[in-house]
Amino acid sequence: MSTPLPLTSRLKDALGSLSARLLVAFLLPTLLFLALTGSSVYALARSILEDELGNSLSAIAAATASQVNGERMLTIEPGDDISETRTWRNLVRLLTEVRDASGVRRVFVVDTQGRVRVDVGGGLPVGTEAPELARDRLELSRVFSGQRAASQVLFQGTDGRLYKTGYAPVRRESEVVGAVAVEGSAAFFGPLAQLSRSLAAASAMALGVLGLVAVLTARGLARPLRRLMDSALRIGRGDLTTPVPPEPTREIGVLARELEVMRGALESRDRQLKLMLAGVAHEVRNPLGGISLFSGLLAEDLKAGAHAEAAGHVARIQHEAEYLQRIVEDFLAFAREQPLSREPVAAPDLLHEASGLLAADAAAREVTVEVEAEPALLEADGSLLTAALVNLVKNAVQASPQGGRVRVTGRGEREGYAIRVQDSGPGIPEAERERIFEPFFTTREKGTGLGLPLSRKIARAHGGDLRLVPSPGATIFELTLPLNTAAIVR
């Protein structure tokens, strides 16, 4: 039974997933933006509304103060509210009309000492100091200097609501002798709170929509990525035969195609390695068997004192060892990925050198090797191209009859530079033409079947190719190099 992962590990895996990261990438900036925007809008709206309320209340106070007679206001003394003197009643009537008309909570008049002269809506008796004035000392100092003002902060009334006070000076001729105070409710906080709730609801809805978009986007990305991950895991486990499915998304599609190319290359490489192992097992077995046989005969002849026969066995053993060494070298040359060392190489020199290396083999078979090459300067790895040409010329010499002729030509063409090796042998049967470039395929008794595949591999490493050119009565192999690796000299 598998042990469940700890909670921290599960959380770490969840947060590390593509869906979680997209959710964070979508939602976190949006949440911060909405929070900052909502807070800024709320604070700005509140500040504007507070200023408007203060201006409105101070304007009502100024209009009221213009109707108050400062001389008569100062005649109101403590007890006038009890005896209801005429001056007190007139001022009460005026303030009541202002309160009812403007819809404010309270209107009262104080002298410069802060003592109440008339209070409509507050209930303070005449001569009492208004405690509310203590919080607005700065504003009152401006009012008593002749300006109107409003309290800077909202205060909470006994009913739990928020209020603000506007002030205006009361004058006796040009002298400020008191102030009118008007308290109004900050009723705008109801709509403002509704606005805040609406913003919160809209933000939550936007976050929900973005979250849904993020989830759908993550799923759309995660599915092809998960398929690619499964393909990569299959390749890692050694399954090189299952192709990587194509993906419609451009970026992921490119990744899928490259992964398929890699899989195909690995499959080809694996197939070549398997063929190589089979070829090694097959090709090495014969020389090893000969070495074992002749070494046994050598031991018997030496033991019997037959030294003349022993020399022949030694020669056979050396021959088999040389053949075995050539097999190993061919295998290593085909399997090794050698980086190209490009340098300028004259094409005629290359063709003459490759043909000269086989002069002894050609002379032994009385085969004439003719070389005809147009001047050209190749940017190539001279040693590797020489090895490829040696393989081609060697095959042509071996395929030619006694006294035959092999032609090696090099010509500049529109596509690049073409090197052709033609022999006068019997030709390659049509049934075998499709397989001659397969590694380890050979029709000779002594051959590894790697010459042509290795030559084609070298040609393609240079950006060219090697192919069999159909021609009646002749066998022609053509090695081409593209224009960007050959500079034709005219």
Tab-separated table of C-alpha atoms in Angstrom:
chain	number	residue	atom	x	y	z
A	1	MET	CA	0.000	0.000	0.000
A	2	SER	CA	1.431	3.402	-0.971
A	3	THR	CA	2.034	5.889	1.805
A	4	PRO	CA	0.024	9.109	1.365
A	5	LEU	CA	2.068	12.249	0.867
A	6	PRO	CA	2.248	14.703	3.777
A	7	LEU	CA	-0.010	17.750	3.637
A	8	THR	CA	2.937	20.087	3.062
A	9	SER	CA	4.096	18.014	0.090
A	10	ARG	CA	0.604	17.964	-1.403
A	11	LEU	CA	0.302	21.726	-0.968
A	12	LYS	CA	3.724	22.237	-2.532
A	13	ASP	CA	2.764	20.079	-5.544
A	14	ALA	CA	-0.560	21.885	-5.906
A	15	LEU	CA	1.015	25.343	-5.735
A	16	GLY	CA	3.698	24.242	-8.187
A	17	SER	CA	1.169	23.178	-10.810
A	18	LEU	CA	0.485	25.233	-13.924
A	19	SER	CA	-3.145	25.836	-12.920
A	20	ALA	CA	-2.189	27.238	-9.536
A	21	ARG	CA	0.482	29.474	-11.021
A	22	LEU	CA	-1.877	30.830	-13.651
A	23	LEU	CA	-4.511	31.449	-11.001
A	24	VAL	CA	-1.998	33.388	-8.941
A	25	ALA	CA	-0.727	35.235	-12.023
A	26	PHE	CA	-4.275	36.202	-13.047
A	27	LEU	CA	-5.929	36.818	-9.695
A	28	LEU	CA	-3.252	38.349	-7.504
A	29	PRO	CA	-2.493	41.410	-9.699
A	30	THR	CA	-6.207	41.840	-10.397
A	31	LEU	CA	-7.045	41.599	-6.700
A	32	LEU	CA	-4.397	44.173	-5.835
A	33	PHE	CA	-5.575	46.464	-8.645
A	34	LEU	CA	-9.229	46.222	-7.615
A	35	ALA	CA	-8.405	46.714	-3.943
A	36	LEU	CA	-6.262	49.780	-4.622
A	37	THR	CA	-8.743	51.189	-7.125
A	38	GLY	CA	-11.739	50.571	-4.845
A	39	SER	CA	-10.001	52.074	-1.823
A	40	SER	CA	-8.898	55.103	-3.836
A	41	VAL	CA	-12.381	55.650	-5.296
A	42	TYR	CA	-13.991	55.246	-1.880
A	43	ALA	CA	-11.546	57.634	-0.194
A	44	LEU	CA	-11.882	60.208	-2.982
A	45	ALA	CA	-15.687	60.027	-2.982
A	46	ARG	CA	-15.792	60.353	0.806
A	47	SER	CA	-13.435	63.333	0.771
A	48	ILE	CA	-15.439	65.093	-1.947
A	49	LEU	CA	-18.743	64.449	-0.188
A	50	GLU	CA	-17.378	65.586	3.168
A	51	ASP	CA	-16.117	68.813	1.632
A	52	GLU	CA	-19.454	69.369	-0.087
A	53	LEU	CA	-21.338	68.748	3.175
A	54	GLY	CA	-19.057	71.160	5.074
A	55	ASN	CA	-19.483	73.843	2.402
A	56	SER	CA	-23.256	73.361	2.411
A	57	LEU	CA	-23.539	73.564	6.212
A	58	SER	CA	-21.264	76.610	6.444
A	59	ALA	CA	-23.321	78.286	3.683
A	60	ILE	CA	-26.543	77.627	5.642
A	61	ALA	CA	-24.830	79.007	8.749
A	62	ALA	CA	-23.730	82.135	6.850
A	63	ALA	CA	-27.240	82.711	5.473
A	64	THR	CA	-28.660	82.325	8.969
A	65	ALA	CA	-26.014	84.585	10.543
A	66	SER	CA	-26.903	87.327	8.058
A	67	GLN	CA	-30.411	87.372	9.561
A	68	VAL	CA	-29.286	87.405	13.193
A	69	ASN	CA	-28.986	90.799	14.856
A	70	GLY	CA	-25.761	90.654	16.831
A	71	GLU	CA	-26.845	93.453	19.216
A	72	ARG	CA	-30.073	91.717	20.142
A	73	MET	CA	-28.381	88.317	20.416
A	74	LEU	CA	-26.078	89.667	23.117
A	75	THR	CA	-29.096	90.842	25.124
A	76	ILE	CA	-30.233	87.242	25.621
A	77	GLU	CA	-29.255	86.250	29.147
A	78	PRO	CA	-29.559	83.030	31.188
A	79	GLY	CA	-33.197	82.497	32.175
A	80	ASP	CA	-34.608	84.079	29.009
A	81	ASP	CA	-35.358	80.589	27.717
A	82	ILE	CA	-37.417	79.950	30.813
A	83	SER	CA	-39.270	83.252	30.757
A	84	GLU	CA	-39.351	83.104	26.956
A	85	THR	CA	-38.530	86.685	26.297
A	86	ARG	CA	-39.508	88.245	23.002
A	87	THR	CA	-35.937	88.458	21.680
A	88	TRP	CA	-35.280	84.808	22.589
A	89	ARG	CA	-38.559	83.687	20.923
A	90	ASN	CA	-37.814	85.570	17.729
A	91	LEU	CA	-34.362	84.016	17.439
A	92	VAL	CA	-35.749	80.557	18.225
A	93	ARG	CA	-38.372	81.032	15.497
A	94	LEU	CA	-35.694	82.018	12.994
A	95	LEU	CA	-33.441	79.049	13.814
A	96	THR	CA	-36.391	76.640	13.776
A	97	GLU	CA	-37.431	77.801	10.315
A	98	VAL	CA	-33.839	77.342	9.101
A	99	ARG	CA	-33.632	73.860	10.613
A	100	ASP	CA	-36.953	72.758	9.153
A	101	ALA	CA	-36.249	74.261	5.755
A	102	SER	CA	-32.756	72.818	5.405
A	103	GLY	CA	-33.393	69.464	7.073
A	104	VAL	CA	-30.446	69.754	9.462
A	105	ARG	CA	-30.460	68.259	12.948
A	106	ARG	CA	-29.473	71.285	15.041
A	107	VAL	CA	-28.932	75.054	14.771
A	108	PHE	CA	-27.530	77.067	17.649
A	109	VAL	CA	-25.971	80.452	18.312
A	110	VAL	CA	-23.031	81.082	20.660
A	111	ASP	CA	-21.109	84.169	21.691
A	112	THR	CA	-17.345	84.556	21.413
A	113	GLN	CA	-16.937	82.919	24.822
A	114	GLY	CA	-18.631	79.751	23.558
A	115	ARG	CA	-21.763	80.245	25.696
A	116	VAL	CA	-25.083	79.254	24.157
A	117	ARG	CA	-27.563	82.048	23.442
A	118	VAL	CA	-30.148	79.948	21.554
A	119	ASP	CA	-30.064	76.173	20.846
A	120	VAL	CA	-32.672	74.648	18.522
A	121	GLY	CA	-32.385	70.880	18.357
A	122	GLY	CA	-29.716	70.516	21.051
A	123	GLY	CA	-31.643	71.555	24.179
A	124	LEU	CA	-28.778	73.384	25.906
A	125	PRO	CA	-29.996	76.219	28.168
A	126	VAL	CA	-28.935	79.830	27.652
A	127	GLY	CA	-25.514	80.629	29.123
A	128	THR	CA	-24.228	77.039	29.026
A	129	GLU	CA	-20.854	76.413	27.373
A	130	ALA	CA	-21.283	74.130	24.351
A	131	PRO	CA	-18.931	71.141	24.818
A	132	GLU	CA	-19.004	70.411	21.065
A	133	LEU	CA	-16.981	73.552	20.437
A	134	ALA	CA	-13.901	72.088	22.134
A	135	ARG	CA	-13.180	69.772	19.179
A	136	ASP	CA	-13.471	72.627	16.677
A	137	ARG	CA	-11.196	75.227	18.292
A	138	LEU	CA	-9.212	75.787	15.117
A	139	GLU	CA	-12.325	76.267	13.010
A	140	LEU	CA	-13.865	78.648	15.595
A	141	SER	CA	-10.738	80.762	15.643
A	142	ARG	CA	-11.202	81.304	11.919
A	143	VAL	CA	-14.916	82.036	12.386
A	144	PHE	CA	-14.289	84.609	15.129
A	145	SER	CA	-11.770	86.229	12.795
A	146	GLY	CA	-14.588	86.779	10.291
A	147	GLN	CA	-14.523	83.646	8.072
A	148	ARG	CA	-16.931	80.803	7.736
A	149	ALA	CA	-15.669	77.255	8.307
A	150	ALA	CA	-16.713	73.646	8.789
A	151	SER	CA	-15.430	71.004	11.207
A	152	GLN	CA	-12.646	68.895	9.734
A	153	VAL	CA	-13.813	65.598	11.219
A	154	LEU	CA	-17.109	63.835	11.423
A	155	PHE	CA	-18.477	63.071	14.849
A	156	GLN	CA	-20.984	60.462	15.963
A	157	GLY	CA	-24.233	61.588	17.490
A	158	THR	CA	-26.254	59.861	20.210
A	159	ASP	CA	-28.299	58.184	17.455
A	160	GLY	CA	-25.187	56.478	16.083
A	161	ARG	CA	-25.073	58.563	12.907
A	162	LEU	CA	-22.195	60.684	11.693
A	163	TYR	CA	-22.535	64.483	11.679
A	164	LYS	CA	-20.620	67.572	10.624
A	165	THR	CA	-20.887	71.192	11.769
A	166	GLY	CA	-20.744	74.361	9.701
A	167	TYR	CA	-19.976	77.746	11.276
A	168	ALA	CA	-20.447	81.361	10.249
A	169	PRO	CA	-19.725	84.616	12.193
A	170	VAL	CA	-22.439	86.812	13.692
A	171	ARG	CA	-21.571	90.512	13.507
A	172	ARG	CA	-22.535	93.656	15.320
A	173	GLU	CA	-21.752	96.245	12.711
A	174	SER	CA	-18.182	95.201	11.750
A	175	GLU	CA	-17.401	93.368	14.997
A	176	VAL	CA	-17.781	89.573	15.301
A	177	VAL	CA	-19.775	88.917	18.465
A	178	GLY	CA	-20.733	85.274	18.001
A	179	ALA	CA	-21.266	82.400	15.640
A	180	VAL	CA	-24.084	80.339	14.146
A	181	ALA	CA	-23.464	76.571	14.170
A	182	VAL	CA	-25.406	74.192	11.932
A	183	GLU	CA	-25.136	70.414	12.474
A	184	GLY	CA	-26.072	68.185	9.543
A	185	SER	CA	-26.116	64.435	9.082
A	186	ALA	CA	-23.638	62.761	6.750
A	187	ALA	CA	-26.469	60.933	5.010
A	188	PHE	CA	-24.289	60.320	1.980
A	189	PHE	CA	-22.601	57.458	3.847
A	190	GLY	CA	-25.569	55.249	3.028
A	191	PRO	CA	-25.144	55.529	-0.766
A	192	LEU	CA	-21.367	55.513	-0.275
A	193	ALA	CA	-21.566	52.248	1.629
A	194	GLN	CA	-23.830	50.899	-1.115
A	195	LEU	CA	-21.233	51.992	-3.673
A	196	SER	CA	-18.546	50.207	-1.676
A	197	ARG	CA	-20.620	47.033	-1.579
A	198	SER	CA	-21.307	47.310	-5.297
A	199	LEU	CA	-17.582	47.677	-5.987
A	200	ALA	CA	-16.859	44.658	-3.802
A	201	ALA	CA	-19.511	42.610	-5.619
A	202	ALA	CA	-18.190	43.689	-9.037
A	203	SER	CA	-14.645	42.880	-7.937
A	204	ALA	CA	-15.706	39.456	-6.715
A	205	MET	CA	-17.492	38.821	-10.011
A	206	ALA	CA	-14.454	39.971	-12.019
A	207	LEU	CA	-12.190	37.751	-9.927
A	208	GLY	CA	-14.550	34.843	-10.474
A	209	VAL	CA	-14.560	35.388	-14.251
A	210	LEU	CA	-10.773	35.734	-14.301
A	211	GLY	CA	-10.440	32.634	-12.145
A	212	LEU	CA	-12.604	30.698	-14.620
A	213	VAL	CA	-10.540	32.036	-17.535
A	214	ALA	CA	-7.345	31.083	-15.713
A	215	VAL	CA	-8.617	27.560	-15.026
A	216	LEU	CA	-9.738	27.066	-18.640
A	217	THR	CA	-6.464	28.502	-19.948
A	218	ALA	CA	-4.471	26.306	-17.576
A	219	ARG	CA	-6.391	23.243	-18.676
A	220	GLY	CA	-5.901	24.157	-22.329
A	221	LEU	CA	-2.158	24.439	-21.744
A	222	ALA	CA	-1.845	21.575	-19.302
A	223	ARG	CA	-3.411	18.933	-21.556
A	224	PRO	CA	-0.882	19.209	-24.427
A	225	LEU	CA	1.963	19.685	-21.948
A	226	ARG	CA	0.822	16.592	-20.082
A	227	ARG	CA	0.762	14.676	-23.360
A	228	LEU	CA	4.277	15.887	-24.102
A	229	MET	CA	5.322	14.894	-20.592
A	230	ASP	CA	3.864	11.410	-21.102
A	231	SER	CA	5.724	11.133	-24.420
A	232	ALA	CA	8.973	12.257	-22.784
A	233	LEU	CA	8.486	9.721	-19.986
A	234	ARG	CA	7.843	6.976	-22.545
A	235	ILE	CA	11.029	7.920	-24.366
A	236	GLY	CA	12.899	7.972	-21.060
A	237	ARG	CA	11.630	4.469	-20.281
A	238	GLY	CA	12.968	3.241	-23.613
A	239	ASP	CA	9.771	3.261	-25.717
A	240	LEU	CA	11.117	4.722	-28.957
A	241	THR	CA	8.470	3.325	-31.293
A	242	THR	CA	5.403	5.294	-30.148
A	243	PRO	CA	5.335	8.582	-32.081
A	244	VAL	CA	4.839	11.921	-30.313
A	245	PRO	CA	1.357	13.240	-31.248
A	246	PRO	CA	1.276	16.656	-32.984
A	247	GLU	CA	-0.172	19.626	-31.092
A	248	PRO	CA	-2.281	22.453	-32.615
A	249	THR	CA	-0.801	25.245	-30.473
A	250	ARG	CA	2.101	26.857	-32.300
A	251	GLU	CA	4.671	26.989	-29.490
A	252	ILE	CA	3.730	23.607	-28.045
A	253	GLY	CA	3.464	22.230	-31.578
A	254	VAL	CA	7.077	23.228	-32.241
A	255	LEU	CA	8.095	21.487	-29.024
A	256	ALA	CA	6.132	18.385	-30.020
A	257	ARG	CA	7.750	18.316	-33.468
A	258	GLU	CA	11.222	18.694	-31.993
A	259	LEU	CA	10.477	15.951	-29.487
A	260	GLU	CA	9.291	13.717	-32.332
A	261	VAL	CA	12.493	14.479	-34.262
A	262	MET	CA	14.496	13.573	-31.174
A	263	ARG	CA	12.492	10.362	-30.747
A	264	GLY	CA	13.064	9.451	-34.379
A	265	ALA	CA	16.777	10.136	-34.049
A	266	LEU	CA	16.977	8.044	-30.891
A	267	GLU	CA	14.992	5.259	-32.540
A	268	SER	CA	17.306	5.338	-35.563
A	269	ARG	CA	20.317	5.378	-33.294
A	270	ASP	CA	18.947	2.508	-31.252
A	271	ARG	CA	18.221	0.538	-34.405
A	272	GLN	CA	21.741	1.180	-35.655
A	273	LEU	CA	23.205	0.079	-32.347
A	274	LYS	CA	21.196	-3.107	-32.448
A	275	LEU	CA	22.303	-3.719	-36.011
A	276	MET	CA	25.855	-2.989	-34.984
A	277	LEU	CA	25.688	-5.489	-32.141
A	278	ALA	CA	24.254	-8.072	-34.510
A	279	GLY	CA	26.902	-7.192	-37.086
A	280	VAL	CA	29.672	-7.431	-34.505
A	281	ALA	CA	28.396	-10.792	-33.363
A	282	HIS	CA	28.211	-12.016	-36.960
A	283	GLU	CA	31.375	-10.471	-38.418
A	284	VAL	CA	33.625	-11.026	-35.446
A	285	ARG	CA	32.605	-14.650	-35.066
A	286	ASN	CA	34.279	-15.726	-38.328
A	287	PRO	CA	37.762	-14.229	-37.749
A	288	LEU	CA	37.672	-15.298	-34.119
A	289	GLY	CA	36.809	-18.818	-35.250
A	290	GLY	CA	39.706	-18.762	-37.730
A	291	ILE	CA	42.104	-17.430	-35.076
A	292	SER	CA	40.985	-20.118	-32.674
A	293	LEU	CA	41.336	-22.836	-35.313
A	294	PHE	CA	44.761	-21.829	-36.592
A	295	SER	CA	46.117	-21.092	-33.116
A	296	GLY	CA	45.153	-24.671	-32.173
A	297	LEU	CA	46.844	-26.028	-35.286
A	298	LEU	CA	49.866	-23.845	-34.549
A	299	ALA	CA	50.156	-25.280	-31.073
A	300	GLU	CA	49.951	-28.820	-32.427
A	301	ASP	CA	52.583	-28.173	-35.133
A	302	LEU	CA	54.954	-26.521	-32.678
A	303	LYS	CA	54.526	-29.412	-30.316
A	304	ALA	CA	55.259	-31.848	-33.172
A	305	GLY	CA	58.209	-29.783	-34.399
A	306	ALA	CA	56.615	-28.965	-37.764
A	307	HIS	CA	57.930	-25.409	-37.971
A	308	ALA	CA	57.352	-25.027	-41.705
A	309	GLU	CA	53.606	-25.543	-41.306
A	310	ALA	CA	53.582	-23.298	-38.225
A	311	ALA	CA	54.679	-20.297	-40.271
A	312	GLY	CA	51.614	-20.661	-42.498
A	313	HIS	CA	49.322	-20.823	-39.490
A	314	VAL	CA	50.893	-17.650	-38.067
A	315	ALA	CA	50.245	-15.881	-41.379
A	316	ARG	CA	46.598	-16.979	-41.315
A	317	ILE	CA	46.231	-15.806	-37.734
A	318	GLN	CA	47.730	-12.421	-38.613
A	319	HIS	CA	45.419	-12.157	-41.611
A	320	GLU	CA	42.347	-12.871	-39.482
A	321	ALA	CA	43.575	-10.412	-36.805
A	322	GLU	CA	43.995	-7.692	-39.447
A	323	TYR	CA	40.513	-8.383	-40.742
A	324	LEU	CA	39.159	-8.260	-37.204
A	325	GLN	CA	40.924	-4.941	-36.622
A	326	ARG	CA	39.400	-3.534	-39.812
A	327	ILE	CA	35.947	-4.634	-38.676
A	328	VAL	CA	36.411	-2.892	-35.342
A	329	GLU	CA	37.673	0.275	-37.020
A	330	ASP	CA	34.718	0.310	-39.414
A	331	PHE	CA	32.279	-0.156	-36.557
A	332	LEU	CA	33.881	2.632	-34.540
A	333	ALA	CA	33.999	4.980	-37.541
A	334	PHE	CA	30.319	4.414	-38.231
A	335	ALA	CA	29.201	4.696	-34.601
A	336	ARG	CA	31.368	7.673	-33.646
A	337	GLU	CA	29.864	11.140	-34.010
A	338	GLN	CA	32.889	13.108	-35.201
A	339	PRO	CA	32.700	16.915	-35.308
A	340	LEU	CA	33.676	18.387	-38.655
A	341	SER	CA	36.940	20.278	-38.886
A	342	ARG	CA	36.283	22.446	-41.931
A	343	GLU	CA	39.089	23.995	-43.887
A	344	PRO	CA	39.683	24.910	-47.537
A	345	VAL	CA	40.347	21.775	-49.600
A	346	ALA	CA	41.109	21.724	-53.339
A	347	ALA	CA	38.720	19.291	-55.012
A	348	PRO	CA	41.257	17.893	-57.573
A	349	ASP	CA	43.759	17.191	-54.790
A	350	LEU	CA	41.068	15.410	-52.804
A	351	LEU	CA	40.073	13.151	-55.703
A	352	HIS	CA	43.678	12.367	-56.679
A	353	GLU	CA	44.626	11.559	-53.075
A	354	ALA	CA	41.690	9.177	-52.581
A	355	SER	CA	42.429	7.418	-55.878
A	356	GLY	CA	46.164	7.235	-55.099
A	357	LEU	CA	45.508	5.424	-51.819
A	358	LEU	CA	43.966	2.566	-53.849
A	359	ALA	CA	46.647	2.436	-56.548
A	360	ALA	CA	48.009	-0.865	-55.215
A	361	ASP	CA	44.565	-2.509	-55.085
A	362	ALA	CA	43.781	-1.273	-58.616
A	363	ALA	CA	47.129	-2.505	-59.942
A	364	ALA	CA	46.578	-5.911	-58.389
A	365	ARG	CA	43.321	-6.236	-60.333
A	366	GLU	CA	44.747	-4.479	-63.410
A	367	VAL	CA	42.026	-1.812	-63.079
A	368	THR	CA	42.674	1.665	-64.449
A	369	VAL	CA	41.520	4.580	-62.250
A	370	GLU	CA	40.965	7.818	-64.188
A	371	VAL	CA	40.540	11.119	-62.341
A	372	GLU	CA	39.044	14.227	-63.930
A	373	ALA	CA	38.143	17.125	-61.640
A	374	GLU	CA	37.181	20.721	-62.308
A	375	PRO	CA	38.971	23.245	-60.068
A	376	ALA	CA	37.009	23.978	-56.923
A	377	LEU	CA	37.757	24.992	-53.350
A	378	LEU	CA	35.705	23.048	-50.813
A	379	GLU	CA	35.097	24.113	-47.214
A	380	ALA	CA	35.119	20.622	-45.732
A	381	ASP	CA	36.802	18.117	-43.477
A	382	GLY	CA	39.399	16.757	-45.868
A	383	SER	CA	40.187	13.575	-43.937
A	384	LEU	CA	36.537	12.547	-43.621
A	385	LEU	CA	35.774	13.278	-47.284
A	386	THR	CA	38.875	11.340	-48.291
A	387	ALA	CA	37.634	8.375	-46.262
A	388	ALA	CA	34.234	8.583	-47.974
A	389	LEU	CA	35.810	8.716	-51.450
A	390	VAL	CA	38.197	5.870	-50.607
A	391	ASN	CA	35.182	3.700	-49.785
A	392	LEU	CA	33.522	4.574	-53.094
A	393	VAL	CA	36.638	4.039	-55.209
A	394	LYS	CA	37.479	0.815	-53.363
A	395	ASN	CA	34.002	-0.578	-54.035
A	396	ALA	CA	34.326	0.435	-57.716
A	397	VAL	CA	37.730	-1.268	-58.043
A	398	GLN	CA	36.451	-4.435	-56.397
A	399	ALA	CA	33.323	-4.451	-58.594
A	400	SER	CA	35.277	-3.936	-61.836
A	401	PRO	CA	36.375	-6.937	-63.873
A	402	GLN	CA	40.034	-7.759	-64.554
A	403	GLY	CA	41.424	-4.978	-66.736
A	404	GLY	CA	38.384	-2.761	-66.160
A	405	ARG	CA	38.214	0.998	-65.703
A	406	VAL	CA	37.024	3.274	-62.913
A	407	ARG	CA	36.272	6.956	-63.596
A	408	VAL	CA	36.323	9.544	-60.814
A	409	THR	CA	34.981	12.959	-61.904
A	410	GLY	CA	34.241	16.227	-60.128
A	411	ARG	CA	32.137	19.020	-61.639
A	412	GLY	CA	30.538	22.212	-60.483
A	413	GLU	CA	26.781	22.241	-60.912
A	414	ARG	CA	24.004	24.651	-60.076
A	415	GLU	CA	23.241	22.839	-56.832
A	416	GLY	CA	26.904	22.695	-55.801
A	417	TYR	CA	29.797	20.357	-56.506
A	418	ALA	CA	29.178	16.758	-57.647
A	419	ILE	CA	31.746	13.949	-57.372
A	420	ARG	CA	30.925	10.798	-59.377
A	421	VAL	CA	32.580	7.371	-59.121
A	422	GLN	CA	31.743	5.045	-62.051
A	423	ASP	CA	32.869	1.454	-62.558
A	424	SER	CA	32.457	-1.005	-65.402
A	425	GLY	CA	31.272	-3.900	-63.298
A	426	PRO	CA	28.097	-5.947	-63.662
A	427	GLY	CA	26.045	-3.391	-61.762
A	428	ILE	CA	23.830	-3.708	-58.697
A	429	PRO	CA	20.714	-5.901	-58.991
A	430	GLU	CA	17.533	-3.863	-58.775
A	431	ALA	CA	16.323	-5.911	-55.791
A	432	GLU	CA	19.396	-4.835	-53.800
A	433	ARG	CA	19.450	-1.145	-54.723
A	434	GLU	CA	17.035	-0.199	-51.952
A	435	ARG	CA	19.236	-1.813	-49.308
A	436	ILE	CA	22.768	-0.852	-50.291
A	437	PHE	CA	22.787	2.078	-47.853
A	438	GLU	CA	21.512	-0.020	-44.940
A	439	PRO	CA	24.205	-0.568	-42.311
A	440	PHE	CA	25.743	-4.077	-42.378
A	441	PHE	CA	24.067	-5.049	-45.646
A	442	THR	CA	26.655	-6.616	-47.970
A	443	THR	CA	26.794	-9.168	-50.764
A	444	ARG	CA	30.499	-9.936	-50.285
A	445	GLU	CA	31.791	-12.755	-48.189
A	446	LYS	CA	34.375	-10.501	-46.568
A	447	GLY	CA	32.666	-7.199	-45.919
A	448	THR	CA	31.087	-5.320	-43.040
A	449	GLY	CA	28.446	-3.510	-45.086
A	450	LEU	CA	29.428	-0.161	-43.538
A	451	GLY	CA	31.327	1.465	-46.400
A	452	LEU	CA	28.387	3.049	-48.235
A	453	PRO	CA	26.417	3.973	-45.057
A	454	LEU	CA	29.540	5.611	-43.618
A	455	SER	CA	30.189	7.537	-46.848
A	456	ARG	CA	26.588	8.776	-46.948
A	457	LYS	CA	26.818	9.756	-43.279
A	458	ILE	CA	29.933	11.830	-44.015
A	459	ALA	CA	28.292	13.456	-47.034
A	460	ARG	CA	25.177	14.407	-45.090
A	461	ALA	CA	27.298	15.743	-42.227
A	462	HIS	CA	28.682	18.210	-44.784
A	463	GLY	CA	25.165	19.161	-45.871
A	464	GLY	CA	25.278	17.048	-49.016
A	465	ASP	CA	24.215	13.523	-49.927
A	466	LEU	CA	25.315	10.279	-51.557
A	467	ARG	CA	23.075	8.429	-53.989
A	468	LEU	CA	23.110	5.736	-56.628
A	469	VAL	CA	22.595	7.214	-60.104
A	470	PRO	CA	20.603	4.896	-62.369
A	471	SER	CA	22.613	4.298	-65.544
A	472	PRO	CA	22.378	1.408	-68.010
A	473	GLY	CA	25.547	-0.667	-68.234
A	474	ALA	CA	27.360	1.116	-65.383
A	475	THR	CA	27.284	1.693	-61.643
A	476	ILE	CA	27.569	5.370	-60.674
A	477	PHE	CA	27.645	6.783	-57.161
A	478	GLU	CA	27.300	10.562	-56.842
A	479	LEU	CA	28.460	12.512	-53.797
A	480	THR	CA	27.146	16.093	-53.812
A	481	LEU	CA	28.073	19.080	-51.676
A	482	PRO	CA	25.808	22.147	-51.428
A	483	LEU	CA	26.787	25.585	-52.640
A	484	ASN	CA	27.506	26.931	-49.182
A	485	THR	CA	30.294	24.375	-48.742
A	486	ALA	CA	31.827	24.639	-52.201
A	487	ALA	CA	33.324	27.604	-53.980
A	488	ILE	CA	33.676	26.882	-57.686
A	489	VAL	CA	36.782	28.433	-59.187
A	490	ARG	CA	36.401	29.521	-62.816
